[in-house]
Structures are given as C-alpha cells and as structure tokens.
Amino acid sequence: MNILIALIPALGWGFMPIITGKIGGSPANQMFGIGAGATIVGFVAYLITQPTVNTTAFWFSVLCGALWTIGQIGQFISFKRIGVSGTVPLSTVFQLVGNSIIGMLIFGDWAGVQSKIIGVIALLIVVSGALLTSVTDSTEGNKLEIKDAIFLLCTTVGFWIYSSFPNMPIVKSQSGTAIFLPEMLGILVGAIIYALFTDIKAFKQKEHYLNIFAGIAWGIAAFAYIFSAKANGNTSAFIWTQLNVVISTFCGIFILHENKSSREMKFTVLGIVLIVIGSVATSFA
C-alpha cells in the first residue's frame, strides 16, 4: 500500500504536462486550470481532514503558493518553445540543484564533508544527464537554445521558494494537510493575476476550464505526497517522485509526438537514467 501511495505523486506530476499538452491552450489557460483544479482538491482535502492552521501561516502559505506559479508559468511557456520532453528534464535539474544548494546553505543539509562530497557528485551526475537530454540533431522546431535555458532557470526561482517554505519557522510547526488548502488558493490567485495581465481573453476560452482536469491530477499528486512522506519517509517519497521525469519525457515523445531522431533518443534515455540516479543519490548525502 505504501508503494502505491508513493506512486501517486509521480503519476500525477508526470501526466499533468501531457494532459495540458493534449488539451492545448495558452500558458494562461493551462495555469488557471492547474490553480482551479488544485484548489478543488484542496477544498475536498480540507473537508475530509478538517485541519487547523493559524492566520499567519495561512497567509504565508497563500503567498508561497502564488509564487509557485512563477515556476509553473515558466514550464508552460517552455513546453511551447522546446516541448515537454525537453523542458521537464531540464526543469527537474534546475529544481534539484537549486533546492539542494538552498538546503545546504540555509537549512544545514549535507552536514559534514562526506555528505557534501556525495551531494556534489550526485548533482554533477544530474547536470550531465540534463546535458545529454538536450542533445539535438535538428536545426528547426523545438531546439533548446541558451535563452530558453536561462528563461527556465530564472522562473524556477518560484519552485525553489515553494519547496523551501515548509522549513521556514512561520509554517514549520503546521501539518502538511493544514497548509495544503492555502497553498492551492495561492496558486489559483497567482494564475488569475497572470491571466488578467497577459491574456484577458483566456477566461472566455474552453481550454481555460478543460485544463482543470490537469489541475486535479496535479493537486491529487501534491496531496498524496504529504501522506507518502509520512508512510515512506521523506527520502523514499522523494525518490519515488523522480519517476515523474521519466513519465513526462517519454509520454511527451510518444503521446504528444515530439520527434526525436535515433541518436537524440539514445542520448535522452541515457540522460534520464543519469538524472534519476543522481536524484536518488542526493537523498543519501
């Protein structure tokens, strides 16, 4: 049963980009769908668990959820530019490297020389994997350019903030179920603000609302991760979530038909293997 719980986040986060890719729409459509769907899951979760949260932690969680949208908007825009199979591995690397560095410098992770050595080696493996997944033979289409990588890196700041905030004193004493709904509300607020300022017509488009299905998948995954961490431990729960990069990348290729040459495919497979190995290795640092 614990393994099944651990698989839910990987499946939900892995298939979310595929669902939004099949439904289509602008980044504003897709972001609103994630926010609305996740908020639906948040309300259902609240009714089931009925947790308590103090006012300060509630609004801080809303703020962090809103800032998370920066990272997700960056992903959706990148999906259009370099495809799901190009974006997800690179985004995963940026998140892992950034979160690891933040954890080491601010929260005291990787204490001791041995842990730091293991951690740095693991991150180098992850970066090597990302470089391999970006190899391309094409001069046209979804080719990764330096500007695309820099854009994705800058927007990943939103993910770093979201990942770090549960360790901050304001919310550290609160349970994961208590801050879940305000997080989801923050994501919805961020999505609405983004649509209002960039694509006001999005609210009249059907994709704006069809993408709620992707948001529900993402929200279920996020809520399940809370219980996976409790049942399996943070390290094991994190390791299982790394399957999402495998799901997103290969579903992007085979379901969304993001073409890869035979040579590109070989490098992509090897790159994904290295990313997963490196991600797992960081858990032992």
PDB file of C-alpha atoms in Angstrom:
ATOM      1  CA  MET A   1       0.000   0.000   0.000  1.00  0.00           C
ATOM      2  CA  ASN A   2       2.830   2.411   0.855  1.00  0.00           C
ATOM      3  CA  ILE A   3       4.352   1.923  -2.594  1.00  0.00           C
ATOM      4  CA  LEU A   4       1.015   2.649  -4.246  1.00  0.00           C
ATOM      5  CA  ILE A   5       0.758   5.888  -2.266  1.00  0.00           C
ATOM      6  CA  ALA A   6       4.315   6.768  -3.317  1.00  0.00           C
ATOM      7  CA  LEU A   7       3.454   6.234  -6.983  1.00  0.00           C
ATOM      8  CA  ILE A   8       0.536   8.697  -6.973  1.00  0.00           C
ATOM      9  CA  PRO A   9       2.714  11.865  -6.913  1.00  0.00           C
ATOM     10  CA  ALA A  10       4.940  10.514  -9.687  1.00  0.00           C
ATOM     11  CA  LEU A  11       1.937   9.656 -11.847  1.00  0.00           C
ATOM     12  CA  GLY A  12       0.051  12.894 -11.192  1.00  0.00           C
ATOM     13  CA  TRP A  13       3.023  15.185 -11.739  1.00  0.00           C
ATOM     14  CA  GLY A  14       4.245  13.087 -14.651  1.00  0.00           C
ATOM     15  CA  PHE A  15       0.958  13.096 -16.567  1.00  0.00           C
ATOM     16  CA  MET A  16      -0.001  16.708 -15.833  1.00  0.00           C
ATOM     17  CA  PRO A  17       2.122  18.143 -18.687  1.00  0.00           C
ATOM     18  CA  ILE A  18       0.719  15.508 -21.023  1.00  0.00           C
ATOM     19  CA  ILE A  19      -2.879  16.385 -20.138  1.00  0.00           C
ATOM     20  CA  THR A  20      -2.266  20.100 -20.689  1.00  0.00           C
ATOM     21  CA  GLY A  21      -0.430  19.274 -23.911  1.00  0.00           C
ATOM     22  CA  LYS A  22      -3.367  17.270 -25.267  1.00  0.00           C
ATOM     23  CA  ILE A  23      -5.953  19.861 -24.198  1.00  0.00           C
ATOM     24  CA  GLY A  24      -3.868  22.749 -25.506  1.00  0.00           C
ATOM     25  CA  GLY A  25      -4.463  26.424 -24.897  1.00  0.00           C
ATOM     26  CA  SER A  26      -2.202  29.269 -23.858  1.00  0.00           C
ATOM     27  CA  PRO A  27       0.011  29.270 -20.748  1.00  0.00           C
ATOM     28  CA  ALA A  28      -2.697  31.408 -19.104  1.00  0.00           C
ATOM     29  CA  ASN A  29      -5.296  28.706 -19.879  1.00  0.00           C
ATOM     30  CA  GLN A  30      -3.063  25.969 -18.542  1.00  0.00           C
ATOM     31  CA  MET A  31      -2.010  27.874 -15.424  1.00  0.00           C
ATOM     32  CA  PHE A  32      -5.602  28.693 -14.492  1.00  0.00           C
ATOM     33  CA  GLY A  33      -6.531  25.040 -14.974  1.00  0.00           C
ATOM     34  CA  ILE A  34      -3.804  23.960 -12.567  1.00  0.00           C
ATOM     35  CA  GLY A  35      -4.852  26.565  -9.990  1.00  0.00           C
ATOM     36  CA  ALA A  36      -8.566  25.806 -10.205  1.00  0.00           C
ATOM     37  CA  GLY A  37      -8.150  22.029 -10.246  1.00  0.00           C
ATOM     38  CA  ALA A  38      -5.675  22.059  -7.378  1.00  0.00           C
ATOM     39  CA  THR A  39      -7.991  24.292  -5.341  1.00  0.00           C
ATOM     40  CA  ILE A  40     -10.858  21.850  -5.858  1.00  0.00           C
ATOM     41  CA  VAL A  41      -8.638  19.094  -4.481  1.00  0.00           C
ATOM     42  CA  GLY A  42      -7.637  21.426  -1.638  1.00  0.00           C
ATOM     43  CA  PHE A  43     -11.248  22.033  -0.582  1.00  0.00           C
ATOM     44  CA  VAL A  44     -12.082  18.326  -0.737  1.00  0.00           C
ATOM     45  CA  ALA A  45      -8.971  17.520   1.297  1.00  0.00           C
ATOM     46  CA  TYR A  46      -9.908  20.170   3.855  1.00  0.00           C
ATOM     47  CA  LEU A  47     -13.442  18.760   4.255  1.00  0.00           C
ATOM     48  CA  ILE A  48     -12.017  15.279   4.784  1.00  0.00           C
ATOM     49  CA  THR A  49      -9.166  16.108   7.161  1.00  0.00           C
ATOM     50  CA  GLN A  50     -10.502  19.350   8.741  1.00  0.00           C
ATOM     51  CA  PRO A  51      -7.077  20.588   9.900  1.00  0.00           C
ATOM     52  CA  THR A  52      -6.425  23.803  11.819  1.00  0.00           C
ATOM     53  CA  VAL A  53      -3.917  26.462  10.785  1.00  0.00           C
ATOM     54  CA  ASN A  54      -3.063  29.811  12.362  1.00  0.00           C
ATOM     55  CA  THR A  55      -3.708  33.048  10.467  1.00  0.00           C
ATOM     56  CA  THR A  56      -0.053  33.928   9.846  1.00  0.00           C
ATOM     57  CA  ALA A  57       0.774  30.504   8.447  1.00  0.00           C
ATOM     58  CA  PHE A  58      -2.385  30.577   6.301  1.00  0.00           C
ATOM     59  CA  TRP A  59      -1.498  33.814   4.517  1.00  0.00           C
ATOM     60  CA  PHE A  60       2.171  32.917   4.253  1.00  0.00           C
ATOM     61  CA  SER A  61       1.141  29.662   2.571  1.00  0.00           C
ATOM     62  CA  VAL A  62      -1.097  31.588   0.162  1.00  0.00           C
ATOM     63  CA  LEU A  63       1.848  33.818  -0.751  1.00  0.00           C
ATOM     64  CA  CYS A  64       4.182  30.881  -1.362  1.00  0.00           C
ATOM     65  CA  GLY A  65       1.546  29.151  -3.490  1.00  0.00           C
ATOM     66  CA  ALA A  66       1.224  32.305  -5.592  1.00  0.00           C
ATOM     67  CA  LEU A  67       4.996  32.479  -6.032  1.00  0.00           C
ATOM     68  CA  TRP A  68       4.994  28.818  -7.146  1.00  0.00           C
ATOM     69  CA  THR A  69       3.068  29.917 -10.231  1.00  0.00           C
ATOM     70  CA  ILE A  70       6.202  31.700 -11.466  1.00  0.00           C
ATOM     71  CA  GLY A  71       7.909  28.343 -11.855  1.00  0.00           C
ATOM     72  CA  GLN A  72       4.911  26.642 -13.435  1.00  0.00           C
ATOM     73  CA  ILE A  73       4.290  29.508 -15.876  1.00  0.00           C
ATOM     74  CA  GLY A  74       7.934  29.169 -16.902  1.00  0.00           C
ATOM     75  CA  GLN A  75       7.353  25.476 -17.560  1.00  0.00           C
ATOM     76  CA  PHE A  76       4.212  26.056 -19.639  1.00  0.00           C
ATOM     77  CA  ILE A  77       5.932  28.673 -21.785  1.00  0.00           C
ATOM     78  CA  SER A  78       8.899  26.329 -22.185  1.00  0.00           C
ATOM     79  CA  PHE A  79       6.588  23.490 -23.249  1.00  0.00           C
ATOM     80  CA  LYS A  80       5.647  25.661 -26.225  1.00  0.00           C
ATOM     81  CA  ARG A  81       9.260  26.543 -27.012  1.00  0.00           C
ATOM     82  CA  ILE A  82      11.179  23.298 -26.512  1.00  0.00           C
ATOM     83  CA  GLY A  83       8.493  20.680 -25.853  1.00  0.00           C
ATOM     84  CA  VAL A  84       7.587  18.665 -22.761  1.00  0.00           C
ATOM     85  CA  SER A  85      10.379  16.131 -23.326  1.00  0.00           C
ATOM     86  CA  GLY A  86      12.915  18.971 -23.463  1.00  0.00           C
ATOM     87  CA  THR A  87      11.518  21.048 -20.615  1.00  0.00           C
ATOM     88  CA  VAL A  88      10.829  18.517 -17.853  1.00  0.00           C
ATOM     89  CA  PRO A  89      14.335  17.009 -17.541  1.00  0.00           C
ATOM     90  CA  LEU A  90      15.944  20.453 -17.558  1.00  0.00           C
ATOM     91  CA  SER A  91      13.421  21.871 -15.087  1.00  0.00           C
ATOM     92  CA  THR A  92      13.929  18.875 -12.808  1.00  0.00           C
ATOM     93  CA  VAL A  93      17.666  19.501 -12.791  1.00  0.00           C
ATOM     94  CA  PHE A  94      17.262  23.218 -12.032  1.00  0.00           C
ATOM     95  CA  GLN A  95      14.875  22.417  -9.182  1.00  0.00           C
ATOM     96  CA  LEU A  96      17.061  19.700  -7.697  1.00  0.00           C
ATOM     97  CA  VAL A  97      20.302  21.656  -7.894  1.00  0.00           C
ATOM     98  CA  GLY A  98      18.714  24.860  -6.558  1.00  0.00           C
ATOM     99  CA  ASN A  99      16.850  23.148  -3.728  1.00  0.00           C
ATOM    100  CA  SER A 100      19.973  21.217  -2.736  1.00  0.00           C
ATOM    101  CA  ILE A 101      22.115  24.357  -2.603  1.00  0.00           C
ATOM    102  CA  ILE A 102      19.445  26.239  -0.623  1.00  0.00           C
ATOM    103  CA  GLY A 103      19.099  23.327   1.766  1.00  0.00           C
ATOM    104  CA  MET A 104      22.864  23.176   2.295  1.00  0.00           C
ATOM    105  CA  LEU A 105      23.440  26.916   2.722  1.00  0.00           C
ATOM    106  CA  ILE A 106      20.307  27.916   4.643  1.00  0.00           C
ATOM    107  CA  PHE A 107      18.838  24.847   6.338  1.00  0.00           C
ATOM    108  CA  GLY A 108      22.025  22.976   7.214  1.00  0.00           C
ATOM    109  CA  ASP A 109      21.538  19.984   4.915  1.00  0.00           C
ATOM    110  CA  TRP A 110      24.517  17.858   3.878  1.00  0.00           C
ATOM    111  CA  ALA A 111      26.302  18.452   7.177  1.00  0.00           C
ATOM    112  CA  GLY A 112      29.849  17.120   7.115  1.00  0.00           C
ATOM    113  CA  VAL A 113      32.471  16.735   4.401  1.00  0.00           C
ATOM    114  CA  GLN A 114      31.342  13.260   3.288  1.00  0.00           C
ATOM    115  CA  SER A 115      27.753  14.366   2.747  1.00  0.00           C
ATOM    116  CA  LYS A 116      28.874  17.393   0.757  1.00  0.00           C
ATOM    117  CA  ILE A 117      31.100  15.242  -1.471  1.00  0.00           C
ATOM    118  CA  ILE A 118      28.283  12.776  -2.144  1.00  0.00           C
ATOM    119  CA  GLY A 119      25.871  15.636  -2.802  1.00  0.00           C
ATOM    120  CA  VAL A 120      28.149  17.468  -5.233  1.00  0.00           C
ATOM    121  CA  ILE A 121      28.951  14.275  -7.159  1.00  0.00           C
ATOM    122  CA  ALA A 122      25.232  13.473  -7.360  1.00  0.00           C
ATOM    123  CA  LEU A 123      24.441  16.955  -8.702  1.00  0.00           C
ATOM    124  CA  LEU A 124      27.194  16.633 -11.324  1.00  0.00           C
ATOM    125  CA  ILE A 125      25.586  13.373 -12.460  1.00  0.00           C
ATOM    126  CA  VAL A 126      22.211  15.109 -12.686  1.00  0.00           C
ATOM    127  CA  VAL A 127      23.635  18.014 -14.703  1.00  0.00           C
ATOM    128  CA  SER A 128      25.373  15.565 -17.055  1.00  0.00           C
ATOM    129  CA  GLY A 129      22.026  13.845 -17.592  1.00  0.00           C
ATOM    130  CA  ALA A 130      20.345  17.143 -18.425  1.00  0.00           C
ATOM    131  CA  LEU A 131      23.029  17.996 -20.972  1.00  0.00           C
ATOM    132  CA  LEU A 132      22.501  14.636 -22.663  1.00  0.00           C
ATOM    133  CA  THR A 133      18.710  15.107 -22.898  1.00  0.00           C
ATOM    134  CA  SER A 134      19.272  18.461 -24.633  1.00  0.00           C
ATOM    135  CA  VAL A 135      21.338  16.970 -27.478  1.00  0.00           C
ATOM    136  CA  THR A 136      19.604  17.621 -30.790  1.00  0.00           C
ATOM    137  CA  ASP A 137      20.260  16.929 -34.460  1.00  0.00           C
ATOM    138  CA  SER A 138      17.592  19.344 -35.652  1.00  0.00           C
ATOM    139  CA  THR A 139      18.156  22.932 -36.720  1.00  0.00           C
ATOM    140  CA  GLU A 140      14.439  23.667 -36.596  1.00  0.00           C
ATOM    141  CA  GLY A 141      11.459  23.084 -34.305  1.00  0.00           C
ATOM    142  CA  ASN A 142      11.801  22.551 -30.552  1.00  0.00           C
ATOM    143  CA  LYS A 143      15.551  23.108 -30.315  1.00  0.00           C
ATOM    144  CA  LEU A 144      16.961  24.129 -26.952  1.00  0.00           C
ATOM    145  CA  GLU A 145      18.734  27.481 -27.083  1.00  0.00           C
ATOM    146  CA  ILE A 146      20.695  29.247 -24.350  1.00  0.00           C
ATOM    147  CA  LYS A 147      17.977  31.878 -23.949  1.00  0.00           C
ATOM    148  CA  ASP A 148      15.369  29.142 -23.349  1.00  0.00           C
ATOM    149  CA  ALA A 149      17.519  27.527 -20.662  1.00  0.00           C
ATOM    150  CA  ILE A 150      18.148  30.891 -18.953  1.00  0.00           C
ATOM    151  CA  PHE A 151      14.424  31.719 -19.028  1.00  0.00           C
ATOM    152  CA  LEU A 152      13.540  28.360 -17.456  1.00  0.00           C
ATOM    153  CA  LEU A 153      16.262  28.773 -14.831  1.00  0.00           C
ATOM    154  CA  CYS A 154      15.045  32.253 -13.831  1.00  0.00           C
ATOM    155  CA  THR A 155      11.419  31.166 -13.469  1.00  0.00           C
ATOM    156  CA  THR A 156      12.468  28.112 -11.443  1.00  0.00           C
ATOM    157  CA  VAL A 157      13.022  30.550  -8.562  1.00  0.00           C
ATOM    158  CA  GLY A 158       9.278  30.168  -7.904  1.00  0.00           C
ATOM    159  CA  PHE A 159       9.711  26.422  -7.388  1.00  0.00           C
ATOM    160  CA  TRP A 160      12.699  26.986  -5.077  1.00  0.00           C
ATOM    161  CA  ILE A 161      10.653  29.268  -2.835  1.00  0.00           C
ATOM    162  CA  TYR A 162       7.723  26.851  -2.756  1.00  0.00           C
ATOM    163  CA  SER A 163       9.963  23.885  -1.924  1.00  0.00           C
ATOM    164  CA  SER A 164      11.801  25.761   0.820  1.00  0.00           C
ATOM    165  CA  PHE A 165       8.914  27.392   2.646  1.00  0.00           C
ATOM    166  CA  PRO A 166       7.747  24.314   4.662  1.00  0.00           C
ATOM    167  CA  ASN A 167      11.094  24.525   6.503  1.00  0.00           C
ATOM    168  CA  MET A 168      10.602  28.172   7.459  1.00  0.00           C
ATOM    169  CA  PRO A 169       9.750  28.876  11.124  1.00  0.00           C
ATOM    170  CA  ILE A 170       6.406  30.526  10.262  1.00  0.00           C
ATOM    171  CA  VAL A 171       4.906  27.263   8.978  1.00  0.00           C
ATOM    172  CA  LYS A 172       7.261  24.541  10.214  1.00  0.00           C
ATOM    173  CA  SER A 173       5.021  23.753  13.180  1.00  0.00           C
ATOM    174  CA  GLN A 174       1.962  23.340  10.929  1.00  0.00           C
ATOM    175  CA  SER A 175       0.958  19.995   9.434  1.00  0.00           C
ATOM    176  CA  GLY A 176       1.149  19.374   5.687  1.00  0.00           C
ATOM    177  CA  THR A 177      -2.618  18.962   5.493  1.00  0.00           C
ATOM    178  CA  ALA A 178      -3.151  22.277   7.313  1.00  0.00           C
ATOM    179  CA  ILE A 179      -1.212  24.389   4.823  1.00  0.00           C
ATOM    180  CA  PHE A 180      -2.348  22.454   1.742  1.00  0.00           C
ATOM    181  CA  LEU A 181      -5.559  24.401   1.016  1.00  0.00           C
ATOM    182  CA  PRO A 182      -3.993  27.871   1.418  1.00  0.00           C
ATOM    183  CA  GLU A 183      -1.166  26.767  -0.882  1.00  0.00           C
ATOM    184  CA  MET A 184      -3.679  25.767  -3.533  1.00  0.00           C
ATOM    185  CA  LEU A 185      -5.608  29.013  -3.095  1.00  0.00           C
ATOM    186  CA  GLY A 186      -2.341  30.885  -3.616  1.00  0.00           C
ATOM    187  CA  ILE A 187      -1.726  29.017  -6.854  1.00  0.00           C
ATOM    188  CA  LEU A 188      -5.210  29.961  -8.075  1.00  0.00           C
ATOM    189  CA  VAL A 189      -4.668  33.615  -7.135  1.00  0.00           C
ATOM    190  CA  GLY A 190      -1.334  33.654  -8.956  1.00  0.00           C
ATOM    191  CA  ALA A 191      -2.898  32.053 -12.031  1.00  0.00           C
ATOM    192  CA  ILE A 192      -5.754  34.587 -12.129  1.00  0.00           C
ATOM    193  CA  ILE A 193      -3.349  37.520 -11.783  1.00  0.00           C
ATOM    194  CA  TYR A 194      -1.186  36.148 -14.597  1.00  0.00           C
ATOM    195  CA  ALA A 195      -4.190  35.728 -16.913  1.00  0.00           C
ATOM    196  CA  LEU A 196      -5.549  39.202 -16.113  1.00  0.00           C
ATOM    197  CA  PHE A 197      -2.279  40.886 -17.016  1.00  0.00           C
ATOM    198  CA  THR A 198      -1.238  38.746 -20.012  1.00  0.00           C
ATOM    199  CA  ASP A 199      -4.278  37.182 -21.677  1.00  0.00           C
ATOM    200  CA  ILE A 200      -7.638  38.570 -20.522  1.00  0.00           C
ATOM    201  CA  LYS A 201      -9.425  36.768 -23.356  1.00  0.00           C
ATOM    202  CA  ALA A 202      -8.348  33.439 -21.858  1.00  0.00           C
ATOM    203  CA  PHE A 203     -11.351  33.462 -19.496  1.00  0.00           C
ATOM    204  CA  LYS A 204     -13.665  33.055 -22.493  1.00  0.00           C
ATOM    205  CA  GLN A 205     -11.806  30.063 -23.957  1.00  0.00           C
ATOM    206  CA  LYS A 206     -12.872  26.481 -23.295  1.00  0.00           C
ATOM    207  CA  GLU A 207      -9.254  25.382 -22.749  1.00  0.00           C
ATOM    208  CA  HIS A 208      -9.228  27.633 -19.703  1.00  0.00           C
ATOM    209  CA  TYR A 209     -11.635  25.269 -17.999  1.00  0.00           C
ATOM    210  CA  LEU A 210     -10.759  21.942 -19.619  1.00  0.00           C
ATOM    211  CA  ASN A 211      -7.276  22.269 -18.149  1.00  0.00           C
ATOM    212  CA  ILE A 212      -8.879  21.951 -14.712  1.00  0.00           C
ATOM    213  CA  PHE A 213      -8.551  18.183 -15.237  1.00  0.00           C
ATOM    214  CA  ALA A 214      -4.766  18.627 -15.303  1.00  0.00           C
ATOM    215  CA  GLY A 215      -5.015  20.695 -12.130  1.00  0.00           C
ATOM    216  CA  ILE A 216      -6.952  17.957 -10.383  1.00  0.00           C
ATOM    217  CA  ALA A 217      -4.234  15.444 -11.330  1.00  0.00           C
ATOM    218  CA  TRP A 218      -1.555  17.804 -10.007  1.00  0.00           C
ATOM    219  CA  GLY A 219      -3.493  18.519  -6.815  1.00  0.00           C
ATOM    220  CA  ILE A 220      -4.085  14.840  -6.046  1.00  0.00           C
ATOM    221  CA  ALA A 221      -0.369  14.197  -6.541  1.00  0.00           C
ATOM    222  CA  ALA A 222       0.580  17.065  -4.217  1.00  0.00           C
ATOM    223  CA  PHE A 223      -1.825  15.904  -1.513  1.00  0.00           C
ATOM    224  CA  ALA A 224      -0.711  12.276  -1.838  1.00  0.00           C
ATOM    225  CA  TYR A 225       2.903  13.329  -1.394  1.00  0.00           C
ATOM    226  CA  ILE A 226       2.103  14.520   2.145  1.00  0.00           C
ATOM    227  CA  PHE A 227       0.989  11.008   3.061  1.00  0.00           C
ATOM    228  CA  SER A 228       3.767   9.324   1.090  1.00  0.00           C
ATOM    229  CA  ALA A 229       6.356  11.259   3.097  1.00  0.00           C
ATOM    230  CA  LYS A 230       4.701  10.093   6.329  1.00  0.00           C
ATOM    231  CA  ALA A 231       4.344   6.478   5.221  1.00  0.00           C
ATOM    232  CA  ASN A 232       7.674   6.026   3.436  1.00  0.00           C
ATOM    233  CA  GLY A 233       9.869   8.758   4.896  1.00  0.00           C
ATOM    234  CA  ASN A 234      10.976  11.923   3.121  1.00  0.00           C
ATOM    235  CA  THR A 235      13.901  10.259   1.355  1.00  0.00           C
ATOM    236  CA  SER A 236      11.955   7.346  -0.113  1.00  0.00           C
ATOM    237  CA  ALA A 237       8.997   9.555  -1.000  1.00  0.00           C
ATOM    238  CA  PHE A 238      11.300  11.915  -2.873  1.00  0.00           C
ATOM    239  CA  ILE A 239      12.998   9.064  -4.744  1.00  0.00           C
ATOM    240  CA  TRP A 240       9.653   7.744  -5.996  1.00  0.00           C
ATOM    241  CA  THR A 241       8.631  11.185  -7.270  1.00  0.00           C
ATOM    242  CA  GLN A 242      11.606  11.167  -9.630  1.00  0.00           C
ATOM    243  CA  LEU A 243       9.660   8.758 -11.825  1.00  0.00           C
ATOM    244  CA  ASN A 244       7.649  11.783 -12.964  1.00  0.00           C
ATOM    245  CA  VAL A 245      10.509  12.946 -15.196  1.00  0.00           C
ATOM    246  CA  VAL A 246      10.532   9.540 -16.901  1.00  0.00           C
ATOM    247  CA  ILE A 247       6.758   9.610 -17.433  1.00  0.00           C
ATOM    248  CA  SER A 248       6.657  13.196 -18.735  1.00  0.00           C
ATOM    249  CA  THR A 249       9.633  12.814 -21.054  1.00  0.00           C
ATOM    250  CA  PHE A 250       8.628   9.605 -22.773  1.00  0.00           C
ATOM    251  CA  CYS A 251       4.915  10.426 -22.882  1.00  0.00           C
ATOM    252  CA  GLY A 252       5.882  13.726 -24.467  1.00  0.00           C
ATOM    253  CA  ILE A 253       7.714  11.801 -27.162  1.00  0.00           C
ATOM    254  CA  PHE A 254       5.174   9.027 -27.761  1.00  0.00           C
ATOM    255  CA  ILE A 255       1.841  10.710 -26.918  1.00  0.00           C
ATOM    256  CA  LEU A 256       2.497  14.332 -27.879  1.00  0.00           C
ATOM    257  CA  HIS A 257       4.656  13.171 -30.815  1.00  0.00           C
ATOM    258  CA  GLU A 258       7.686  15.316 -30.020  1.00  0.00           C
ATOM    259  CA  ASN A 259      10.003  13.892 -32.638  1.00  0.00           C
ATOM    260  CA  LYS A 260      13.414  12.546 -31.695  1.00  0.00           C
ATOM    261  CA  SER A 261      15.995  11.073 -34.047  1.00  0.00           C
ATOM    262  CA  SER A 262      17.557   7.716 -33.168  1.00  0.00           C
ATOM    263  CA  ARG A 263      20.670   9.492 -31.886  1.00  0.00           C
ATOM    264  CA  GLU A 264      18.635  12.008 -29.850  1.00  0.00           C
ATOM    265  CA  MET A 265      16.593   9.173 -28.359  1.00  0.00           C
ATOM    266  CA  LYS A 266      19.711   7.340 -27.190  1.00  0.00           C
ATOM    267  CA  PHE A 267      21.066  10.474 -25.514  1.00  0.00           C
ATOM    268  CA  THR A 268      17.659  11.189 -23.955  1.00  0.00           C
ATOM    269  CA  VAL A 269      17.374   7.698 -22.460  1.00  0.00           C
ATOM    270  CA  LEU A 270      20.906   7.874 -21.060  1.00  0.00           C
ATOM    271  CA  GLY A 271      20.260  11.390 -19.755  1.00  0.00           C
ATOM    272  CA  ILE A 272      17.062  10.362 -17.969  1.00  0.00           C
ATOM    273  CA  VAL A 273      18.856   7.408 -16.361  1.00  0.00           C
ATOM    274  CA  LEU A 274      21.583   9.729 -15.066  1.00  0.00           C
ATOM    275  CA  ILE A 275      19.032  12.256 -13.761  1.00  0.00           C
ATOM    276  CA  VAL A 276      17.195   9.553 -11.822  1.00  0.00           C
ATOM    277  CA  ILE A 277      20.451   8.065 -10.468  1.00  0.00           C
ATOM    278  CA  GLY A 278      21.738  11.473  -9.440  1.00  0.00           C
ATOM    279  CA  SER A 279      18.419  12.458  -7.876  1.00  0.00           C
ATOM    280  CA  VAL A 280      18.364   9.275  -5.807  1.00  0.00           C
ATOM    281  CA  ALA A 281      21.995   9.766  -4.791  1.00  0.00           C
ATOM    282  CA  THR A 282      21.295  13.237  -3.361  1.00  0.00           C
ATOM    283  CA  SER A 283      18.952  11.588  -0.889  1.00  0.00           C
ATOM    284  CA  PHE A 284      21.907   9.772   0.671  1.00  0.00           C
ATOM    285  CA  ALA A 285      24.073  12.878   1.048  1.00  0.00           C
TER     286      ALA A 285
END
